């Protein structure tokens, strides 16, 4: 499938960046430098990714390259979670575990049940969407779990003092944290099509696929994302419960920081 | 009388808790210094001392909410580290500074301590803390501070503990509720319950008239001189001052627990 945007077209679209620059300058927003850096970076990153994908998605390229790409995305996403949730003990490792598990389950269903054909050109974008969507939910889940347990330290200890295990004592607070992390995904699933055309569908329509066909692909992707975000959030919740308590059922002290 | 170092329980009651050269450090701060103390069975022991003296830490060592950095805490002769913490916490109940009611009714709260408790069990425990049986059906979030703290005590009693650890349980209560709770606990002690009560309110100590007092200053037992100063200074001060000043100054708010 050939893209319709020529280099000249891309250059033309940059006039909108120029417009943003002009507005920033006229209004004294001082965002000119950031705008230029963002635009240049985006082009550079996308071009680089485009060339890497050219290799990975080549007709004769082995499928294993696509799986390596997905693994790399998980590693980058997990590092991002670690950076965005610095107060969460073991955040990077936990996020990597959760994302690997949720992606594995989602892709096993996607390809094992023949929802999508097992080809590099499918593995890479579907894997990317799953990991990308899991990122936000993972950060929220991890930070909320730590904040809930720290904010309700007295309540947690009151439960532990009655002889509850750490898992029992943490349960009401973990539940609340996981709900907070999952609700945005559920809300955006509800609003899909009405106030937003999701990325997969937009891309397919732009690339000339019939909207009704695009909808089927989008729906399948959406369910994979919803399921994998749910798995991800639950794994983070369970994992963090273990991190936040000692083996003898004491709640550890964690410094909550604002990011 | 304060405990002298390495004292064993005198004639009469057996030893409930024994602190054997117990130190607790947090980072580079030492909270307890090689503390030796004993707490006897079936009586009321008060743990006294200025803010930051290590009282709460000493209490939390008893149910393994804290772990000694060195030394040994024994419960009825057994090192607490060798006792299953969940079992230990059901034998050693704790009531906190602020009432901690969970979601649901008072009965729901009590059943967190003992899921199989019958309505009669719950009514009986509410009776022990001078709350009416009808209270069981009330939403726990609408109780007054005094009612909630007594419901917390009832919830702890439902685990059938051998001893109650009280961490300034009246610090969030008004004077009338404070008196009621003191009387409730006095009645439990009369029935043979062992109680270790942390407080910094000297007037409260006078009212509850403990069988034994342990006075801590800066993470160690106070010297007779310090005790003398401490017991004759009132009301208590909570500022970070020297020991000497702490026992003499008198600008504290005696109802503030922190």
Short mmCIF file of C-alpha atoms in Angstrom, two decimals:
data_model
loop_
_atom_site.label_atom_id
_atom_site.label_comp_id
_atom_site.label_asym_id
_atom_site.label_seq_id
_atom_site.Cartn_x
_atom_site.Cartn_y
_atom_site.Cartn_z
CA UNK A 1 0.00 0.00 0.00
CA UNK A 2 1.64 3.27 -1.09
CA UNK A 3 1.28 6.27 1.14
CA UNK A 4 -0.17 9.29 -0.61
CA UNK A 5 1.98 11.90 1.12
CA UNK A 6 4.98 12.93 -1.00
CA UNK A 7 8.03 14.69 0.48
CA UNK A 8 6.62 17.86 -1.06
CA UNK A 9 3.33 17.18 0.73
CA UNK A 10 5.15 16.73 4.03
CA UNK A 11 6.94 20.04 3.46
CA UNK A 12 3.58 21.67 2.76
CA UNK A 13 2.18 20.30 6.03
CA UNK A 14 5.06 22.06 7.77
CA UNK A 15 3.38 25.37 6.92
CA UNK A 16 1.05 24.55 9.84
CA UNK A 17 4.09 24.33 12.12
CA UNK A 18 5.14 27.69 10.67
CA UNK A 19 1.68 29.01 11.52
CA UNK A 20 2.06 27.77 15.12
CA UNK A 21 5.51 29.42 15.25
CA UNK A 22 4.02 32.68 14.01
CA UNK A 23 1.27 32.58 16.62
CA UNK A 24 3.75 31.78 19.37
CA UNK A 25 5.92 34.72 18.30
CA UNK A 26 3.04 37.19 17.94
CA UNK A 27 1.54 36.22 21.29
CA UNK A 28 4.88 36.12 23.08
CA UNK A 29 4.42 32.47 24.14
CA UNK A 30 8.16 31.77 23.70
CA UNK A 31 7.46 28.28 22.45
CA UNK A 32 9.26 28.75 19.13
CA UNK A 33 12.34 26.81 20.16
CA UNK A 34 10.33 23.90 21.61
CA UNK A 35 8.12 23.80 18.53
CA UNK A 36 11.10 23.57 16.17
CA UNK A 37 12.81 20.93 18.31
CA UNK A 38 9.60 18.90 18.55
CA UNK A 39 8.97 19.03 14.81
CA UNK A 40 12.55 18.17 13.88
CA UNK A 41 12.70 15.38 16.44
CA UNK A 42 9.43 13.89 15.29
CA UNK A 43 10.56 13.84 11.66
CA UNK A 44 13.97 12.40 12.59
CA UNK A 45 12.50 9.70 14.83
CA UNK A 46 9.83 8.74 12.33
CA UNK A 47 12.30 8.63 9.45
CA UNK A 48 14.65 6.46 11.52
CA UNK A 49 11.78 4.18 12.55
CA UNK A 50 10.61 4.10 8.96
CA UNK A 51 13.99 2.78 7.79
CA UNK A 52 14.18 0.22 10.63
CA UNK A 53 10.66 -0.92 9.78
CA UNK A 54 11.67 -1.14 6.15
CA UNK A 55 14.15 -3.85 7.20
CA UNK A 56 11.81 -5.56 9.68
CA UNK A 57 8.83 -5.53 7.35
CA UNK A 58 10.71 -6.50 4.18
CA UNK A 59 9.06 -9.42 2.33
CA UNK A 60 11.88 -11.87 3.13
CA UNK A 61 12.63 -10.60 6.67
CA UNK A 62 12.27 -13.27 9.38
CA UNK A 63 9.31 -12.86 11.76
CA UNK A 64 11.66 -12.94 14.74
CA UNK A 65 12.74 -9.37 13.89
CA UNK A 66 9.17 -8.21 14.44
CA UNK A 67 9.08 -9.92 17.86
CA UNK A 68 12.39 -8.26 18.77
CA UNK A 69 10.84 -4.92 17.84
CA UNK A 70 7.89 -5.60 20.18
CA UNK A 71 10.33 -6.59 22.97
CA UNK A 72 12.23 -3.35 22.42
CA UNK A 73 9.01 -1.35 22.66
CA UNK A 74 8.19 -3.06 25.97
CA UNK A 75 11.66 -2.22 27.31
CA UNK A 76 11.32 1.43 26.30
CA UNK A 77 7.79 1.66 27.74
CA UNK A 78 8.90 0.05 31.02
CA UNK A 79 11.77 2.53 31.33
CA UNK A 80 9.30 5.35 30.72
CA UNK A 81 7.06 4.04 33.52
CA UNK A 82 10.08 3.95 35.85
CA UNK A 83 10.83 7.57 35.01
CA UNK A 84 7.25 8.77 35.38
CA UNK A 85 6.65 6.90 38.66
CA UNK A 86 9.91 7.44 40.56
CA UNK A 87 8.37 6.81 43.99
CA UNK A 88 7.11 3.37 43.02
CA UNK A 89 9.48 0.65 44.22
CA UNK A 90 10.68 -1.55 41.37
CA UNK A 91 8.45 0.25 38.85
CA UNK A 92 10.52 -0.50 35.75
CA UNK A 93 10.83 -4.21 36.45
CA UNK A 94 7.19 -4.51 37.40
CA UNK A 95 6.04 -2.59 34.31
CA UNK A 96 8.23 -4.77 32.09
CA UNK A 97 6.74 -7.92 33.62
CA UNK A 98 3.17 -6.64 33.36
CA UNK A 99 3.55 -5.42 29.79
CA UNK A 100 5.29 -8.58 28.66
CA UNK A 101 2.46 -10.64 30.16
CA UNK A 102 -0.38 -8.51 28.80
CA UNK A 103 1.21 -8.23 25.35
CA UNK A 104 1.87 -11.95 25.25
CA UNK A 105 -1.74 -12.76 26.13
CA UNK A 106 -3.15 -10.19 23.68
CA UNK A 107 -0.93 -11.29 20.81
CA UNK A 108 -1.54 -14.97 21.55
CA UNK A 109 -5.27 -14.32 21.18
CA UNK A 110 -4.83 -12.03 18.16
CA UNK A 111 -2.74 -14.55 16.23
CA UNK A 112 -3.63 -17.83 17.93
CA UNK A 113 -7.34 -17.36 17.22
CA UNK A 114 -6.62 -15.97 13.73
CA UNK A 115 -8.05 -12.53 14.47
CA UNK A 116 -5.13 -11.20 12.44
CA UNK A 117 -2.71 -12.94 10.06
CA UNK A 118 0.63 -13.70 11.72
CA UNK A 119 2.85 -11.44 9.64
CA UNK A 120 5.51 -8.92 10.54
CA UNK A 121 3.46 -6.04 9.12
CA UNK A 122 0.69 -6.92 11.61
CA UNK A 123 2.78 -7.91 14.65
CA UNK A 124 4.62 -4.59 14.75
CA UNK A 125 1.70 -2.13 14.70
CA UNK A 126 -0.65 -4.26 16.81
CA UNK A 127 2.10 -4.88 19.38
CA UNK A 128 2.89 -1.17 19.34
CA UNK A 129 -0.70 -0.18 19.99
CA UNK A 130 -1.02 -2.62 22.87
CA UNK A 131 2.20 -1.49 24.53
CA UNK A 132 1.51 2.18 23.86
CA UNK A 133 -1.94 2.06 25.40
CA UNK A 134 -0.74 0.01 28.36
CA UNK A 135 1.80 2.69 29.22
CA UNK A 136 -0.58 5.32 30.58
CA UNK A 137 -2.66 2.82 32.55
CA UNK A 138 0.45 1.29 34.07
CA UNK A 139 1.78 4.63 35.29
CA UNK A 140 -1.58 5.55 36.82
CA UNK A 141 -2.03 2.12 38.42
CA UNK A 142 1.45 2.08 39.93
CA UNK A 143 1.26 5.61 41.31
CA UNK A 144 -2.29 5.20 42.61
CA UNK A 145 -1.48 1.94 44.42
CA UNK A 146 1.47 3.55 46.20
CA UNK A 147 -0.50 6.73 46.99
CA UNK A 148 -3.56 4.83 48.26
CA UNK A 149 -1.49 2.63 50.56
CA UNK A 150 0.58 5.57 51.83
CA UNK A 151 -2.42 7.87 52.32
CA UNK A 152 -4.35 5.16 54.14
CA UNK A 153 -1.46 3.83 56.16
CA UNK A 154 -3.45 3.95 59.41
CA UNK A 155 -6.37 2.01 57.89
CA UNK A 156 -4.03 -0.58 56.39
CA UNK A 157 -2.25 -1.00 59.73
CA UNK A 158 -5.58 -1.22 61.56
CA UNK A 159 -6.43 -4.19 59.31
CA UNK A 160 -3.01 -5.77 59.76
CA UNK A 161 -3.35 -5.32 63.54
CA UNK A 162 -6.47 -7.52 63.38
CA UNK A 163 -4.37 -10.32 61.90
CA UNK A 164 -5.18 -9.75 58.22
CA UNK A 165 -2.55 -10.68 55.66
CA UNK A 166 -0.97 -7.88 53.66
CA UNK A 167 -3.02 -8.89 50.60
CA UNK A 168 -6.27 -8.73 52.61
CA UNK A 169 -5.35 -5.44 54.27
CA UNK A 170 -4.37 -3.85 50.94
CA UNK A 171 -7.34 -5.13 48.95
CA UNK A 172 -9.80 -2.20 49.34
CA UNK A 173 -7.10 0.30 48.44
CA UNK A 174 -5.68 -1.70 45.54
CA UNK A 175 -9.21 -2.09 44.19
CA UNK A 176 -9.75 1.66 44.24
CA UNK A 177 -6.39 2.33 42.59
CA UNK A 178 -7.01 -0.19 39.81
CA UNK A 179 -10.46 1.22 39.12
CA UNK A 180 -8.92 4.67 38.75
CA UNK A 181 -6.38 3.30 36.29
CA UNK A 182 -8.92 1.37 34.21
CA UNK A 183 -11.78 3.86 34.01
CA UNK A 184 -10.16 6.16 31.39
CA UNK A 185 -9.67 3.17 29.08
CA UNK A 186 -13.28 2.11 29.54
CA UNK A 187 -14.48 5.67 29.01
CA UNK A 188 -12.49 6.08 25.82
CA UNK A 189 -13.83 2.72 24.59
CA UNK A 190 -17.35 4.03 25.19
CA UNK A 191 -16.71 7.31 23.38
CA UNK A 192 -14.98 5.75 20.40
CA UNK A 193 -16.45 6.77 17.05
CA UNK A 194 -18.56 9.49 18.64
CA UNK A 195 -15.96 12.01 19.68
CA UNK A 196 -12.83 10.34 18.43
CA UNK A 197 -11.85 8.25 15.46
CA UNK A 198 -9.18 5.94 16.80
CA UNK A 199 -5.72 5.72 15.28
CA UNK A 200 -6.01 2.39 13.51
CA UNK A 201 -9.19 3.38 11.73
CA UNK A 202 -7.94 6.84 10.86
CA UNK A 203 -4.80 5.30 9.38
CA UNK A 204 -6.69 2.72 7.39
CA UNK A 205 -9.17 5.23 6.01
CA UNK A 206 -6.35 7.58 5.05
CA UNK A 207 -4.64 4.66 3.33
CA UNK A 208 -7.79 4.02 1.25
CA UNK A 209 -9.39 1.06 3.06
CA UNK A 210 -13.19 1.03 3.08
CA UNK A 211 -14.46 2.55 6.37
CA UNK A 212 -16.56 -0.53 7.18
CA UNK A 213 -13.51 -2.79 6.85
CA UNK A 214 -11.48 -0.32 8.88
CA UNK A 215 -14.12 -0.53 11.62
CA UNK A 216 -13.71 -4.30 11.96
CA UNK A 217 -9.95 -3.98 12.35
CA UNK A 218 -10.41 -1.12 14.81
CA UNK A 219 -12.91 -3.03 16.94
CA UNK A 220 -10.59 -6.03 17.18
CA UNK A 221 -7.67 -3.78 18.12
CA UNK A 222 -9.77 -1.98 20.69
CA UNK A 223 -10.76 -5.19 22.44
CA UNK A 224 -7.14 -6.34 22.49
CA UNK A 225 -6.12 -3.01 24.01
CA UNK A 226 -8.88 -3.05 26.63
CA UNK A 227 -8.03 -6.61 27.64
CA UNK A 228 -4.32 -6.02 27.77
CA UNK A 229 -4.66 -2.78 29.76
CA UNK A 230 -6.82 -4.68 32.26
CA UNK A 231 -4.27 -7.51 32.57
CA UNK A 232 -1.50 -4.98 32.88
CA UNK A 233 -3.17 -2.98 35.64
CA UNK A 234 -3.99 -6.12 37.64
CA UNK A 235 -0.44 -7.48 37.37
CA UNK A 236 0.90 -4.10 38.52
CA UNK A 237 -1.55 -4.10 41.45
CA UNK A 238 -0.62 -7.59 42.58
CA UNK A 239 3.09 -7.03 42.06
CA UNK A 240 3.09 -3.75 43.95
CA UNK A 241 1.23 -5.29 46.88
CA UNK A 242 4.21 -7.58 47.24
CA UNK A 243 6.66 -4.69 46.88
CA UNK A 244 4.88 -2.45 49.39
CA UNK A 245 4.80 -5.01 52.21
CA UNK A 246 7.47 -7.03 53.96
CA UNK A 247 7.23 -10.81 54.11
CA UNK A 248 6.03 -10.54 57.71
CA UNK A 249 3.07 -8.36 56.67
CA UNK A 250 4.32 -4.90 57.55
CA UNK A 251 3.62 -1.90 55.30
CA UNK A 252 6.86 -0.33 54.07
CA UNK A 253 7.33 3.42 54.14
CA UNK A 254 7.53 5.06 50.73
CA UNK A 255 8.24 8.71 49.98
CA UNK A 256 5.46 9.99 47.73
CA UNK A 257 6.81 12.59 45.32
CA UNK A 258 5.08 14.89 42.89
CA UNK A 259 6.14 14.52 39.28
CA UNK B 1 7.44 2.84 89.72
CA UNK B 2 9.51 2.87 86.54
CA UNK B 3 11.23 -0.25 85.36
CA UNK B 4 14.88 -0.44 86.21
CA UNK B 5 17.20 -1.92 83.60
CA UNK B 6 17.12 -5.69 83.24
CA UNK B 7 14.44 -6.00 85.85
CA UNK B 8 12.32 -9.10 85.76
CA UNK B 9 8.73 -9.18 86.82
CA UNK B 10 8.48 -9.07 90.54
CA UNK B 11 6.43 -11.46 92.61
CA UNK B 12 2.95 -12.07 91.33
CA UNK B 13 2.11 -11.64 87.66
CA UNK B 14 4.14 -13.41 84.97
CA UNK B 15 6.11 -11.67 82.30
CA UNK B 16 4.13 -10.77 79.19
CA UNK B 17 6.70 -8.83 77.18
CA UNK B 18 10.40 -8.69 77.79
CA UNK B 19 12.68 -6.22 76.01
CA UNK B 20 16.25 -7.45 76.08
CA UNK B 21 18.77 -4.82 74.94
CA UNK B 22 16.41 -3.73 72.15
CA UNK B 23 17.67 -1.07 69.74
CA UNK B 24 15.74 0.37 66.82
CA UNK B 25 17.42 2.56 64.25
CA UNK B 26 15.91 4.27 61.22
CA UNK B 27 18.56 5.51 58.82
CA UNK B 28 21.12 7.30 61.00
CA UNK B 29 18.56 8.00 63.74
CA UNK B 30 18.41 5.80 66.82
CA UNK B 31 14.86 5.54 68.14
CA UNK B 32 15.48 3.05 70.97
CA UNK B 33 18.85 2.55 72.68
CA UNK B 34 19.52 -0.94 74.03
CA UNK B 35 16.27 -0.90 75.99
CA UNK B 36 15.65 -3.36 78.80
CA UNK B 37 12.12 -3.54 80.16
CA UNK B 38 9.38 -5.95 81.13
CA UNK B 39 5.60 -5.76 80.93
CA UNK B 40 3.64 -7.95 83.34
CA UNK B 41 0.52 -10.04 82.70
CA UNK B 42 -2.99 -9.07 83.72
CA UNK B 43 -2.37 -5.54 84.73
CA UNK B 44 -2.26 -2.03 83.33
CA UNK B 45 1.18 -0.77 82.38
CA UNK B 46 1.54 2.80 81.18
CA UNK B 47 4.27 3.79 78.78
CA UNK B 48 5.04 7.44 79.38
CA UNK B 49 7.41 9.98 77.98
CA UNK B 50 7.72 13.08 75.86
CA UNK B 51 7.00 13.14 72.15
CA UNK B 52 9.72 11.37 70.17
CA UNK B 53 10.87 9.31 73.18
CA UNK B 54 10.21 6.02 71.35
CA UNK B 55 6.95 5.02 73.08
CA UNK B 56 5.05 4.14 69.91
CA UNK B 57 8.06 2.26 68.54
CA UNK B 58 8.26 0.22 71.74
CA UNK B 59 4.55 -0.55 71.46
CA UNK B 60 4.83 -1.50 67.77
CA UNK B 61 7.64 -3.92 68.54
CA UNK B 62 5.10 -5.91 70.57
CA UNK B 63 2.91 -6.80 67.56
CA UNK B 64 5.76 -6.83 65.05
CA UNK B 65 4.83 -3.61 63.30
CA UNK B 66 8.47 -2.75 63.97
CA UNK B 67 11.47 -5.04 64.05
CA UNK B 68 14.33 -4.55 66.48
CA UNK B 69 17.62 -3.64 64.81
CA UNK B 70 19.34 -5.54 67.62
CA UNK B 71 18.27 -7.24 70.83
CA UNK B 72 15.21 -9.40 71.42
CA UNK B 73 11.55 -8.77 72.17
CA UNK B 74 9.91 -11.77 73.85
CA UNK B 75 6.20 -12.45 74.21
CA UNK B 76 5.61 -14.92 77.05
CA UNK B 77 9.18 -16.09 76.69
CA UNK B 78 9.15 -16.56 72.89
CA UNK B 79 11.15 -14.30 70.60
CA UNK B 80 8.44 -12.46 68.61
CA UNK B 81 10.44 -13.11 65.41
CA UNK B 82 9.73 -16.82 65.84
CA UNK B 83 5.96 -16.32 66.16
CA UNK B 84 3.79 -16.16 63.03
CA UNK B 85 3.05 -12.41 62.76
CA UNK B 86 -0.63 -12.95 61.88
CA UNK B 87 -1.16 -15.19 64.91
CA UNK B 88 0.83 -12.82 67.12
CA UNK B 89 -1.35 -9.86 66.08
CA UNK B 90 -4.51 -11.69 67.03
CA UNK B 91 -3.10 -12.41 70.50
CA UNK B 92 -1.71 -8.88 70.82
CA UNK B 93 -4.46 -6.43 69.81
CA UNK B 94 -3.76 -2.80 69.00
CA UNK B 95 -5.89 0.34 69.16
CA UNK B 96 -4.55 3.43 67.41
CA UNK B 97 -4.49 7.17 68.06
CA UNK B 98 -7.35 7.88 65.72
CA UNK B 99 -10.43 5.69 65.34
CA UNK B 100 -10.13 3.69 62.12
CA UNK B 101 -13.58 2.61 61.04
CA UNK B 102 -13.79 0.80 57.72
CA UNK B 103 -16.63 1.05 55.20
CA UNK B 104 -19.99 -0.46 56.12
CA UNK B 105 -21.87 -0.85 59.37
CA UNK B 106 -20.39 -1.32 62.81
CA UNK B 107 -21.21 -5.04 62.52
CA UNK B 108 -19.37 -5.19 59.16
CA UNK B 109 -16.39 -3.64 60.90
CA UNK B 110 -16.42 -6.15 63.71
CA UNK B 111 -16.72 -9.03 61.24
CA UNK B 112 -13.45 -7.95 59.63
CA UNK B 113 -11.86 -9.07 62.89
CA UNK B 114 -13.93 -12.25 63.07
CA UNK B 115 -15.93 -13.08 59.92
CA UNK B 116 -17.90 -15.84 61.65
CA UNK B 117 -19.01 -13.67 64.58
CA UNK B 118 -22.72 -14.06 65.33
CA UNK B 119 -25.02 -11.15 66.10
CA UNK B 120 -24.85 -12.20 69.75
CA UNK B 121 -21.02 -12.14 69.70
CA UNK B 122 -21.12 -8.65 68.25
CA UNK B 123 -23.68 -7.43 70.77
CA UNK B 124 -21.57 -8.91 73.57
CA UNK B 125 -18.41 -7.12 72.43
CA UNK B 126 -20.29 -3.83 72.00
CA UNK B 127 -21.57 -4.31 75.54
CA UNK B 128 -18.01 -4.74 76.83
CA UNK B 129 -17.12 -1.30 75.49
CA UNK B 130 -20.37 0.27 76.76
CA UNK B 131 -21.98 0.65 73.34
CA UNK B 132 -25.64 -0.35 72.84
CA UNK B 133 -26.29 -3.50 70.79
CA UNK B 134 -28.37 -1.49 68.27
CA UNK B 135 -25.17 0.31 67.31
CA UNK B 136 -24.25 -2.79 65.27
CA UNK B 137 -26.53 -1.69 62.43
CA UNK B 138 -25.31 1.91 62.30
CA UNK B 139 -23.18 3.12 59.41
CA UNK B 140 -19.65 3.27 60.86
CA UNK B 141 -18.93 6.58 59.14
CA UNK B 142 -21.54 8.49 61.17
CA UNK B 143 -20.27 7.54 64.66
CA UNK B 144 -18.87 10.22 66.93
CA UNK B 145 -15.14 10.04 67.67
CA UNK B 146 -15.72 8.47 71.07
CA UNK B 147 -18.19 5.90 69.72
CA UNK B 148 -15.88 5.04 66.82
CA UNK B 149 -12.90 4.55 69.10
CA UNK B 150 -14.94 2.25 71.35
CA UNK B 151 -16.18 0.36 68.30
CA UNK B 152 -12.51 -0.05 67.29
CA UNK B 153 -11.80 -1.44 70.74
CA UNK B 154 -14.75 -3.85 70.38
CA UNK B 155 -13.42 -4.92 66.98
CA UNK B 156 -10.01 -5.64 68.49
CA UNK B 157 -11.59 -7.52 71.42
CA UNK B 158 -13.37 -9.78 68.93
CA UNK B 159 -10.00 -11.32 67.99
CA UNK B 160 -9.88 -12.46 71.67
CA UNK B 161 -6.47 -10.92 72.35
CA UNK B 162 -4.39 -11.75 75.44
CA UNK B 163 -3.18 -8.17 75.65
CA UNK B 164 -4.24 -4.75 74.37
CA UNK B 165 -1.71 -2.27 73.04
CA UNK B 166 -3.18 1.24 73.20
CA UNK B 167 -1.33 3.94 71.27
CA UNK B 168 -2.66 7.18 72.77
CA UNK B 169 -6.23 6.03 72.10
CA UNK B 170 -7.84 9.14 73.55
CA UNK B 171 -5.70 11.72 71.77
CA UNK B 172 -8.42 12.48 69.21
CA UNK B 173 -11.30 12.44 71.71
CA UNK B 174 -13.07 15.15 73.70
CA UNK B 175 -12.76 15.08 77.51
CA UNK B 176 -16.09 13.29 78.10
CA UNK B 177 -15.32 10.54 75.57
CA UNK B 178 -11.82 10.27 77.01
CA UNK B 179 -13.21 9.59 80.49
CA UNK B 180 -15.65 7.01 79.13
CA UNK B 181 -12.92 5.14 77.28
CA UNK B 182 -10.68 5.23 80.37
CA UNK B 183 -13.49 3.68 82.42
CA UNK B 184 -14.14 1.04 79.75
CA UNK B 185 -10.49 0.03 79.72
CA UNK B 186 -10.30 0.06 83.52
CA UNK B 187 -13.19 -2.41 83.52
CA UNK B 188 -11.33 -4.66 81.07
CA UNK B 189 -8.25 -4.58 83.30
CA UNK B 190 -10.41 -5.48 86.29
CA UNK B 191 -11.58 -8.50 84.27
CA UNK B 192 -7.97 -9.64 83.91
CA UNK B 193 -6.99 -8.10 80.56
CA UNK B 194 -3.33 -7.12 80.16
CA UNK B 195 -2.99 -3.59 78.82
CA UNK B 196 0.03 -1.62 77.66
CA UNK B 197 -1.08 1.99 77.28
CA UNK B 198 1.00 4.71 75.65
CA UNK B 199 0.15 8.20 76.78
CA UNK B 200 1.87 11.51 77.35
CA UNK B 201 -0.95 12.99 79.41
CA UNK B 202 0.03 13.01 83.07
CA UNK B 203 -3.48 13.83 84.23
CA UNK B 204 -4.65 10.71 82.40
CA UNK B 205 -2.05 8.61 84.20
CA UNK B 206 -3.37 9.90 87.51
CA UNK B 207 -6.90 8.93 86.55
CA UNK B 208 -6.20 5.45 85.23
CA UNK B 209 -3.83 4.62 88.09
CA UNK B 210 -1.64 1.99 86.39
CA UNK B 211 -0.03 -0.88 88.27
CA UNK B 212 3.26 -0.03 86.60
CA UNK B 213 4.83 2.83 84.68
CA UNK B 214 7.65 2.81 82.17
CA UNK B 215 9.04 6.25 81.44
CA UNK B 216 11.08 6.70 78.28
CA UNK B 217 13.26 9.66 77.42
CA UNK B 218 15.17 9.73 74.14
CA UNK B 219 14.71 6.04 73.49
CA UNK B 220 15.90 4.78 76.86
CA UNK B 221 14.41 4.40 80.36
CA UNK B 222 14.40 7.72 82.14
CA UNK B 223 16.71 8.21 85.11
CA UNK B 224 15.09 8.83 88.50
CA UNK B 225 16.09 12.46 88.13
CA UNK B 226 14.42 12.72 84.71
CA UNK B 227 11.31 10.97 86.00
CA UNK B 228 11.08 13.39 88.86
CA UNK B 229 11.31 16.32 86.47
CA UNK B 230 8.94 14.73 84.02
CA UNK B 231 6.21 13.85 86.49
CA UNK B 232 6.19 17.28 88.03
CA UNK B 233 6.02 19.24 84.81
CA UNK B 234 2.60 19.83 83.35
CA UNK B 235 1.02 20.11 80.97
CA UNK B 236 3.39 18.37 78.65
CA UNK B 237 5.45 19.97 75.96
CA UNK B 238 5.92 18.48 72.51
CA UNK B 239 8.53 20.74 70.99
CA UNK B 240 11.90 19.44 69.98
CA UNK B 241 13.81 20.73 72.97
CA UNK B 242 16.41 19.29 75.26
CA UNK B 243 15.32 16.70 77.80
CA UNK B 244 15.73 19.17 80.57
CA UNK B 245 13.59 21.80 78.88
CA UNK B 246 11.09 19.23 77.75
CA UNK B 247 10.27 18.30 81.30
CA UNK B 248 10.00 21.86 82.50
CA UNK B 249 8.26 23.84 79.81
CA UNK B 250 4.53 24.08 79.97
CA UNK B 251 3.10 25.36 76.69
CA UNK B 252 1.83 22.08 75.26
CA UNK B 253 -1.68 21.19 74.25
CA UNK B 254 -2.41 18.12 76.27
CA UNK B 255 -4.97 16.79 73.79
CA UNK B 256 -2.65 16.81 70.80
CA UNK B 257 -1.20 13.39 70.21
CA UNK B 258 1.48 14.24 67.66
#
